[in-house]
Amino acid sequence: MSGVGTRQRLLFISNGHGEDAIAAQLIARLPKSASVEAYPMIGSGKAYDGICPVVGPRASIASEGWRNVKGSLRRDIVNGGLMTIPPALKFLRAIRGRYDRIVVLGDMVGVLACLLTGNRDLVYIDVYKTGAARLYSGLERWAIARACKLVFCRADNLAEILRQGGIDARCAGNLMMDTIPRGDYDAASRRKHELAVTLLPGSRALTAESFALQVAALRRVPADLRPDVFVAVAGSVNSEELARSAGLSRAPMLSTEPDDLGMMGDGDLVIHLARGRAMGNLLDVSDLALSQAGTASIQALGLGRPVITFMNLRDRRSRFEDEQRLFGPARVVVDAEAGNVGMALTDLLRDAAERERLGQIGRERIGGPGALAAIVAALDLPASPE
């Protein structure tokens, strides 16, 4: 049989911008002998551009699956979120038997959808549960046992809970740390000051508002401490809207780097913009991050970069506190007010020893890479022909 005829067909199912980005990075590292398609259940799936074909119906909901904001589920339902379910289930029923392997990456949404539509023997990569707070419920264990052949967890205690139920569950590292995106952007050449900060304003509806507050906080930093500033712009975010929200002007792009989005500033503050797919390039040369993102915050902490974040009245306190149990002091939490954020930023910029202490805590709490190699090995794909 020809090489094309024996290619294994894989479908990756993800449900959110961060999950899409992780899955895309994983797919990019698979042997070329596999034929891979992706089904992003929520959003445009832009993270898969240039990586693999996207299949299935597109669904857009206000929250983009982000449940850290209070009332997000209710607003999704009121704004027609339930209408996105029938097309998704119809698609999943139609593809039964089409793929050699289905890989679900994210939370339980994809697993439950596959269970309802008769798709079984899943490889489930749980990047949602941390093992530090909520564990698997009885219903979740029941669904996983019936739908999944293999599960990769972020924590040993989560894998052990599933193994006690007869499920092949493993913990081989944090996949988020294997899949930090790095692109074509020379952040180091743009460094002018002693210190640098990366802004991660997120990828959802509150992104512009968060960015404006982050910029307002930077303006509170004393001139002698002003760092170089970078921002990772997610694919779903409009750079012009960011600039307007913060009262900044865009400067034309001068480099030929594909991931360079130019600069913005106000004559006093200069911010370098890069595509989200070059986020790792920015964090590699930064000392800390101001972040309202989900996955990107975890990756920053895992790289040893302390994160400053703010909580506003719309955040779900229970989810926020669950995350904080894992992150500990490595994520500095302040009120959503420019003065408070600016003070926390100034304190960390002044104190190298504290940055190092928090950075070490972050590395220990998040864990290192290793999951990617284990997942690729478990998929047992033939090597690409020479």
GROMACS .gro file of C-alpha atoms in nm:
model
  386
    1MET     CA    1   0.000   0.000   0.000
    2SER     CA    2   0.124   0.350  -0.077
    3GLY     CA    3   0.240   0.588   0.196
    4VAL     CA    4  -0.064   0.807   0.135
    5GLY     CA    5  -0.296   0.508   0.169
    6THR     CA    6  -0.160   0.411   0.509
    7ARG     CA    7  -0.167   0.758   0.664
    8GLN     CA    8  -0.353   0.766   0.992
    9ARG     CA    9  -0.634   1.020   1.012
   10LEU     CA   10  -0.656   1.218   1.335
   11LEU     CA   11  -0.912   1.472   1.451
   12PHE     CA   12  -0.823   1.719   1.728
   13ILE     CA   13  -1.117   1.875   1.913
   14SER     CA   14  -1.055   2.191   2.118
   15ASN     CA   15  -1.288   2.444   2.276
   16GLY     CA   16  -1.132   2.785   2.329
   17HIS     CA   17  -0.852   3.012   2.210
   18GLY     CA   18  -0.595   2.883   2.458
   19GLU     CA   19  -0.687   2.522   2.387
   20ASP     CA   20  -0.666   2.587   2.011
   21ALA     CA   21  -0.317   2.731   2.053
   22ILE     CA   22  -0.196   2.433   2.258
   23ALA     CA   23  -0.346   2.182   2.014
   24ALA     CA   24  -0.195   2.364   1.716
   25GLN     CA   25   0.151   2.352   1.870
   26LEU     CA   26   0.108   1.981   1.943
   27ILE     CA   27  -0.009   1.907   1.588
   28ALA     CA   28   0.288   2.096   1.444
   29ARG     CA   29   0.518   1.851   1.621
   30LEU     CA   30   0.348   1.533   1.496
   31PRO     CA   31   0.510   1.322   1.225
   32LYS     CA   32   0.410   1.431   0.875
   33SER     CA   33   0.294   1.074   0.818
   34ALA     CA   34  -0.033   1.161   0.995
   35SER     CA   35  -0.327   1.334   0.829
   36VAL     CA   36  -0.461   1.576   1.088
   37GLU     CA   37  -0.770   1.798   1.098
   38ALA     CA   38  -0.893   2.019   1.381
   39TYR     CA   39  -1.241   2.097   1.506
   40PRO     CA   40  -1.239   2.413   1.721
   41MET     CA   41  -1.579   2.399   1.891
   42ILE     CA   42  -1.577   2.769   1.982
   43GLY     CA   43  -1.438   3.062   1.784
   44SER     CA   44  -1.266   3.090   1.449
   45GLY     CA   45  -0.984   2.844   1.513
   46LYS     CA   46  -0.733   3.099   1.386
   47ALA     CA   47  -0.456   2.929   1.586
   48TYR     CA   48  -0.466   2.644   1.334
   49ASP     CA   49  -0.382   2.870   1.038
   50GLY     CA   50  -0.087   2.719   0.854
   51ILE     CA   51  -0.093   2.411   1.080
   52CYS     CA   52  -0.380   2.193   0.959
   53PRO     CA   53  -0.727   2.214   0.799
   54VAL     CA   54  -1.019   2.319   1.019
   55VAL     CA   55  -1.344   2.124   0.995
   56GLY     CA   56  -1.689   2.140   1.151
   57PRO     CA   57  -1.933   2.426   1.211
   58ARG     CA   58  -1.807   2.756   1.350
   59ALA     CA   59  -1.969   2.871   1.672
   60SER     CA   60  -1.932   3.214   1.826
   61ILE     CA   61  -2.044   3.288   2.182
   62ALA     CA   62  -1.980   3.598   2.388
   63SER     CA   63  -1.763   3.426   2.648
   64GLU     CA   64  -1.564   3.219   2.395
   65GLY     CA   65  -1.586   2.946   2.660
   66TRP     CA   66  -1.418   3.157   2.929
   67ARG     CA   67  -1.592   3.073   3.256
   68ASN     CA   68  -1.387   3.295   3.487
   69VAL     CA   69  -1.639   3.578   3.446
   70LYS     CA   70  -1.957   3.575   3.654
   71GLY     CA   71  -2.275   3.518   3.457
   72SER     CA   72  -2.091   3.411   3.141
   73LEU     CA   73  -2.298   3.094   3.100
   74ARG     CA   74  -2.625   3.282   3.151
   75ARG     CA   75  -2.525   3.547   2.896
   76ASP     CA   76  -2.423   3.283   2.645
   77ILE     CA   77  -2.764   3.116   2.679
   78VAL     CA   78  -2.955   3.444   2.654
   79ASN     CA   79  -2.756   3.543   2.344
   80GLY     CA   80  -2.827   3.221   2.158
   81GLY     CA   81  -2.550   2.998   2.287
   82LEU     CA   82  -2.780   2.695   2.295
   83MET     CA   83  -2.823   2.727   1.919
   84THR     CA   84  -2.457   2.630   1.873
   85ILE     CA   85  -2.512   2.284   2.024
   86PRO     CA   86  -2.723   2.109   1.754
   87PRO     CA   87  -2.477   2.184   1.468
   88ALA     CA   88  -2.187   2.058   1.680
   89LEU     CA   89  -2.363   1.733   1.769
   90LYS     CA   90  -2.477   1.685   1.408
   91PHE     CA   91  -2.118   1.720   1.287
   92LEU     CA   92  -1.981   1.481   1.549
   93ARG     CA   93  -2.242   1.218   1.459
   94ALA     CA   94  -2.154   1.254   1.091
   95ILE     CA   95  -1.782   1.190   1.145
   96ARG     CA   96  -1.817   0.864   1.340
   97GLY     CA   97  -1.572   0.615   1.193
   98ARG     CA   98  -1.403   0.872   0.970
   99TYR     CA   99  -1.089   0.907   1.184
  100ASP     CA  100  -0.845   0.653   1.320
  101ARG     CA  101  -0.809   0.855   1.640
  102ILE     CA  102  -0.994   1.146   1.800
  103VAL     CA  103  -0.798   1.363   2.044
  104VAL     CA  104  -0.995   1.595   2.273
  105LEU     CA  105  -0.799   1.879   2.432
  106GLY     CA  106  -0.950   2.112   2.690
  107ASP     CA  107  -1.218   2.053   2.950
  108MET     CA  108  -1.503   1.801   2.960
  109VAL     CA  109  -1.714   1.970   2.692
  110GLY     CA  110  -1.553   1.782   2.405
  111VAL     CA  111  -1.563   1.451   2.593
  112LEU     CA  112  -1.934   1.485   2.671
  113ALA     CA  113  -2.014   1.586   2.312
  114CYS     CA  114  -1.831   1.280   2.181
  115LEU     CA  115  -2.004   1.055   2.434
  116LEU     CA  116  -2.347   1.183   2.324
  117THR     CA  117  -2.267   1.126   1.957
  118GLY     CA  118  -2.123   0.776   1.980
  119ASN     CA  119  -1.755   0.863   1.940
  120ARG     CA  120  -1.544   0.642   2.165
  121ASP     CA  121  -1.183   0.544   2.239
  122LEU     CA  122  -1.082   0.909   2.272
  123VAL     CA  123  -0.743   1.035   2.375
  124TYR     CA  124  -0.835   1.306   2.626
  125ILE     CA  125  -0.578   1.571   2.718
  126ASP     CA  126  -0.717   1.753   3.021
  127VAL     CA  127  -0.554   2.095   3.036
  128TYR     CA  128  -0.831   2.241   3.253
  129LYS     CA  129  -0.819   2.071   3.593
  130THR     CA  130  -0.512   2.153   3.800
  131GLY     CA  131  -0.543   1.901   4.082
  132ALA     CA  132  -0.515   2.184   4.335
  133ALA     CA  133  -0.887   2.243   4.387
  134ARG     CA  134  -1.184   2.069   4.222
  135LEU     CA  135  -1.118   1.706   4.132
  136TYR     CA  136  -1.316   1.481   3.897
  137SER     CA  137  -1.680   1.442   3.996
  138GLY     CA  138  -1.856   1.107   3.983
  139LEU     CA  139  -2.033   1.210   3.661
  140GLU     CA  140  -1.705   1.315   3.501
  141ARG     CA  141  -1.537   0.986   3.594
  142TRP     CA  142  -1.834   0.795   3.451
  143ALA     CA  143  -1.821   0.988   3.122
  144ILE     CA  144  -1.443   0.955   3.088
  145ALA     CA  145  -1.458   0.579   3.152
  146ARG     CA  146  -1.712   0.532   2.873
  147ALA     CA  147  -1.569   0.768   2.614
  148CYS     CA  148  -1.191   0.764   2.662
  149LYS     CA  149  -0.921   0.508   2.593
  150LEU     CA  150  -0.637   0.717   2.735
  151VAL     CA  151  -0.623   1.034   2.947
  152PHE     CA  152  -0.336   1.274   3.011
  153CYS     CA  153  -0.377   1.484   3.327
  154ARG     CA  154  -0.188   1.786   3.458
  155ALA     CA  155  -0.139   1.639   3.806
  156ASP     CA  156  -0.056   1.298   3.951
  157ASN     CA  157  -0.349   1.307   4.193
  158LEU     CA  158  -0.593   1.354   3.904
  159ALA     CA  159  -0.444   1.062   3.712
  160GLU     CA  160  -0.456   0.844   4.024
  161ILE     CA  161  -0.827   0.915   4.075
  162LEU     CA  162  -0.899   0.796   3.721
  163ARG     CA  163  -0.671   0.494   3.750
  164GLN     CA  164  -0.865   0.381   4.057
  165GLY     CA  165  -1.165   0.356   3.824
  166GLY     CA  166  -0.979   0.140   3.575
  167ILE     CA  167  -0.897   0.422   3.333
  168ASP     CA  168  -0.557   0.443   3.164
  169ALA     CA  169  -0.459   0.786   3.296
  170ARG     CA  170  -0.111   0.936   3.298
  171CYS     CA  171   0.072   1.249   3.408
  172ALA     CA  172   0.392   1.315   3.216
  173GLY     CA  173   0.437   1.689   3.257
  174ASN     CA  174   0.247   2.004   3.169
  175LEU     CA  175   0.162   2.018   2.799
  176MET     CA  176   0.125   2.395   2.823
  177MET     CA  177   0.498   2.418   2.884
  178ASP     CA  178   0.574   2.202   2.580
  179THR     CA  179   0.362   2.421   2.356
  180ILE     CA  180   0.464   2.778   2.435
  181PRO     CA  181   0.442   2.950   2.095
  182ARG     CA  182   0.759   3.103   1.957
  183GLY     CA  183   0.768   3.277   1.622
  184ASP     CA  184   0.973   3.503   1.397
  185TYR     CA  185   1.027   3.805   1.620
  186ASP     CA  186   1.356   3.932   1.764
  187ALA     CA  187   1.246   4.074   2.098
  188ALA     CA  188   1.601   4.095   2.232
  189SER     CA  189   1.704   4.345   1.963
  190ARG     CA  190   1.431   4.580   2.083
  191ARG     CA  191   1.554   4.588   2.442
  192LYS     CA  192   1.677   4.932   2.555
  193HIS     CA  193   1.624   4.929   2.932
  194GLU     CA  194   1.748   4.712   3.215
  195LEU     CA  195   1.412   4.542   3.268
  196ALA     CA  196   1.124   4.432   3.046
  197VAL     CA  197   0.756   4.352   3.094
  198THR     CA  198   0.522   4.153   2.871
  199LEU     CA  199   0.154   4.246   2.862
  200LEU     CA  200  -0.092   3.961   2.811
  201PRO     CA  201  -0.432   4.132   2.796
  202GLY     CA  202  -0.618   3.817   2.688
  203SER     CA  203  -0.819   3.719   2.384
  204ARG     CA  204  -1.181   3.787   2.475
  205ALA     CA  205  -1.440   4.062   2.510
  206LEU     CA  206  -1.263   4.240   2.799
  207THR     CA  207  -0.924   4.251   2.625
  208ALA     CA  208  -0.926   4.620   2.529
  209GLU     CA  209  -1.049   4.722   2.874
  210SER     CA  210  -0.778   4.513   3.041
  211PHE     CA  211  -0.509   4.653   2.813
  212ALA     CA  212  -0.612   5.010   2.889
  213LEU     CA  213  -0.578   4.945   3.262
  214GLN     CA  214  -0.239   4.777   3.214
  215VAL     CA  215  -0.114   5.079   3.019
  216ALA     CA  216  -0.250   5.317   3.283
  217ALA     CA  217  -0.055   5.119   3.544
  218LEU     CA  218   0.265   5.143   3.338
  219ARG     CA  219   0.227   5.521   3.333
  220ARG     CA  220   0.244   5.513   3.715
  221VAL     CA  221   0.591   5.355   3.714
  222PRO     CA  222   0.869   5.607   3.799
  223ALA     CA  223   1.074   5.714   3.497
  224ASP     CA  224   1.396   5.562   3.632
  225LEU     CA  225   1.228   5.220   3.650
  226ARG     CA  226   1.048   5.228   3.315
  227PRO     CA  227   1.089   4.887   3.150
  228ASP     CA  228   1.079   4.786   2.788
  229VAL     CA  229   0.721   4.685   2.716
  230PHE     CA  230   0.594   4.414   2.484
  231VAL     CA  231   0.239   4.297   2.419
  232ALA     CA  232   0.133   3.962   2.272
  233VAL     CA  233  -0.170   4.022   2.050
  234ALA     CA  234  -0.398   3.721   2.013
  235GLY     CA  235  -0.528   3.647   1.665
  236SER     CA  236  -0.883   3.749   1.756
  237VAL     CA  237  -0.777   4.092   1.887
  238ASN     CA  238  -0.778   4.416   1.687
  239SER     CA  239  -0.457   4.613   1.748
  240GLU     CA  240  -0.619   4.942   1.651
  241GLU     CA  241  -0.886   4.888   1.914
  242LEU     CA  242  -0.617   4.825   2.174
  243ALA     CA  243  -0.443   5.151   2.084
  244ARG     CA  244  -0.766   5.351   2.100
  245SER     CA  245  -0.863   5.202   2.436
  246ALA     CA  246  -0.534   5.315   2.592
  247GLY     CA  247  -0.504   5.653   2.418
  248LEU     CA  248  -0.201   5.544   2.216
  249SER     CA  249  -0.103   5.597   1.853
  250ARG     CA  250   0.008   5.319   1.621
  251ALA     CA  251   0.346   5.347   1.448
  252PRO     CA  252   0.407   5.185   1.109
  253MET     CA  253   0.570   4.844   1.093
  254LEU     CA  254   0.935   4.878   0.992
  255SER     CA  255   1.070   4.522   1.009
  256THR     CA  256   1.019   4.227   0.776
  257GLU     CA  257   0.954   3.982   1.060
  258PRO     CA  258   0.620   3.805   1.003
  259ASP     CA  259   0.519   3.831   1.369
  260ASP     CA  260   0.604   4.200   1.410
  261LEU     CA  261   0.294   4.419   1.454
  262GLY     CA  262   0.486   4.742   1.499
  263MET     CA  263   0.467   4.978   1.794
  264MET     CA  264   0.225   5.206   1.972
  265GLY     CA  265   0.298   5.493   2.206
  266ASP     CA  266   0.217   5.842   2.328
  267GLY     CA  267   0.553   6.019   2.315
  268ASP     CA  268   0.641   5.893   2.661
  269LEU     CA  269   0.549   5.526   2.661
  270VAL     CA  270   0.652   5.288   2.380
  271ILE     CA  271   0.498   4.942   2.345
  272HIS     CA  272   0.620   4.678   2.099
  273LEU     CA  273   0.351   4.457   1.949
  274ALA     CA  274   0.395   4.099   1.833
  275ARG     CA  275   0.152   3.831   1.726
  276GLY     CA  276   0.040   3.591   1.995
  277ARG     CA  277   0.224   3.310   1.818
  278ALA     CA  278   0.549   3.484   1.924
  279MET     CA  279   0.449   3.513   2.290
  280GLY     CA  280   0.737   3.292   2.400
  281ASN     CA  281   0.984   3.527   2.232
  282LEU     CA  282   0.851   3.811   2.448
  283LEU     CA  283   0.850   3.620   2.776
  284ASP     CA  284   1.202   3.490   2.712
  285VAL     CA  285   1.340   3.845   2.733
  286SER     CA  286   1.103   3.975   3.003
  287ASP     CA  287   1.133   3.985   3.380
  288LEU     CA  288   0.762   3.964   3.461
  289ALA     CA  289   0.418   3.985   3.303
  290LEU     CA  290   0.098   4.181   3.347
  291SER     CA  291  -0.162   3.923   3.248
  292GLN     CA  292  -0.537   3.881   3.222
  293ALA     CA  293  -0.499   3.575   2.999
  294GLY     CA  294  -0.569   3.215   3.091
  295THR     CA  295  -0.329   2.971   2.928
  296ALA     CA  296  -0.066   3.241   2.869
  297SER     CA  297  -0.056   3.327   3.241
  298ILE     CA  298   0.017   2.966   3.326
  299GLN     CA  299   0.292   2.950   3.065
  300ALA     CA  300   0.449   3.272   3.195
  301LEU     CA  301   0.450   3.137   3.550
  302GLY     CA  302   0.598   2.809   3.433
  303LEU     CA  303   0.881   3.000   3.268
  304GLY     CA  304   0.959   3.163   3.602
  305ARG     CA  305   0.805   3.502   3.522
  306PRO     CA  306   0.598   3.643   3.809
  307VAL     CA  307   0.252   3.753   3.695
  308ILE     CA  308   0.055   4.053   3.816
  309THR     CA  309  -0.318   4.027   3.755
  310PHE     CA  310  -0.622   4.214   3.873
  311MET     CA  311  -0.960   4.085   3.974
  312ASN     CA  312  -1.271   4.281   3.887
  313LEU     CA  313  -1.631   4.250   3.999
  314ARG     CA  314  -1.722   4.038   3.696
  315ASP     CA  315  -1.476   3.760   3.777
  316ARG     CA  316  -1.605   3.432   3.920
  317ARG     CA  317  -1.445   3.437   4.262
  318SER     CA  318  -1.464   3.060   4.309
  319ARG     CA  319  -1.272   2.984   3.989
  320PHE     CA  320  -1.025   3.264   4.058
  321GLU     CA  321  -0.955   3.131   4.407
  322ASP     CA  322  -0.917   2.776   4.277
  323GLU     CA  323  -0.648   2.897   4.039
  324GLN     CA  324  -0.478   3.095   4.312
  325ARG     CA  325  -0.440   2.783   4.526
  326LEU     CA  326  -0.220   2.646   4.249
  327PHE     CA  327  -0.034   2.965   4.158
  328GLY     CA  328   0.029   3.080   4.514
  329PRO     CA  329   0.228   3.403   4.556
  330ALA     CA  330   0.378   3.367   4.206
  331ARG     CA  331   0.063   3.538   4.077
  332VAL     CA  332   0.028   3.875   4.248
  333VAL     CA  333  -0.340   3.971   4.267
  334VAL     CA  334  -0.449   4.334   4.304
  335ASP     CA  335  -0.771   4.529   4.262
  336ALA     CA  336  -0.863   4.648   3.914
  337GLU     CA  337  -0.732   5.001   3.966
  338ALA     CA  338  -0.436   5.157   3.786
  339GLY     CA  339  -0.274   5.283   4.105
  340ASN     CA  340  -0.277   4.940   4.269
  341VAL     CA  341  -0.148   4.763   3.959
  342GLY     CA  342   0.118   5.030   3.912
  343MET     CA  343   0.232   4.999   4.273
  344ALA     CA  344   0.263   4.619   4.250
  345LEU     CA  345   0.455   4.656   3.924
  346THR     CA  346   0.689   4.917   4.069
  347ASP     CA  347   0.759   4.702   4.375
  348LEU     CA  348   0.855   4.400   4.165
  349LEU     CA  349   1.065   4.604   3.924
  350ARG     CA  350   1.264   4.736   4.222
  351ASP     CA  351   1.318   4.397   4.387
  352ALA     CA  352   1.523   4.145   4.187
  353ALA     CA  353   1.536   3.900   4.478
  354GLU     CA  354   1.158   3.894   4.509
  355ARG     CA  355   1.120   3.841   4.134
  356GLU     CA  356   1.354   3.544   4.158
  357ARG     CA  357   1.169   3.401   4.459
  358LEU     CA  358   0.829   3.428   4.293
  359GLY     CA  359   0.969   3.296   3.967
  360GLN     CA  360   1.094   2.982   4.138
  361ILE     CA  361   0.756   2.926   4.303
  362GLY     CA  362   0.587   2.958   3.964
  363ARG     CA  363   0.818   2.704   3.802
  364GLU     CA  364   0.757   2.456   4.085
  365ARG     CA  365   0.379   2.503   4.094
  366ILE     CA  366   0.319   2.480   3.718
  367GLY     CA  367   0.561   2.199   3.643
  368GLY     CA  368   0.782   2.146   3.345
  369PRO     CA  369   0.745   2.007   2.994
  370GLY     CA  370   0.745   1.641   2.899
  371ALA     CA  371   0.382   1.569   2.819
  372LEU     CA  372   0.421   1.633   2.448
  373ALA     CA  373   0.674   1.353   2.394
  374ALA     CA  374   0.457   1.115   2.597
  375ILE     CA  375   0.145   1.204   2.398
  376VAL     CA  376   0.318   1.165   2.062
  377ALA     CA  377   0.456   0.828   2.174
  378ALA     CA  378   0.111   0.715   2.290
  379LEU     CA  379  -0.044   0.804   1.954
  380ASP     CA  380   0.204   0.556   1.803
  381LEU     CA  381   0.224   0.729   1.467
  382PRO     CA  382   0.465   0.598   1.204
  383ALA     CA  383   0.772   0.812   1.147
  384SER     CA  384   0.768   1.046   0.851
  385PRO     CA  385   0.935   0.896   0.542
  386GLU     CA  386   1.286   1.025   0.482
   0.00000   0.00000   0.00000
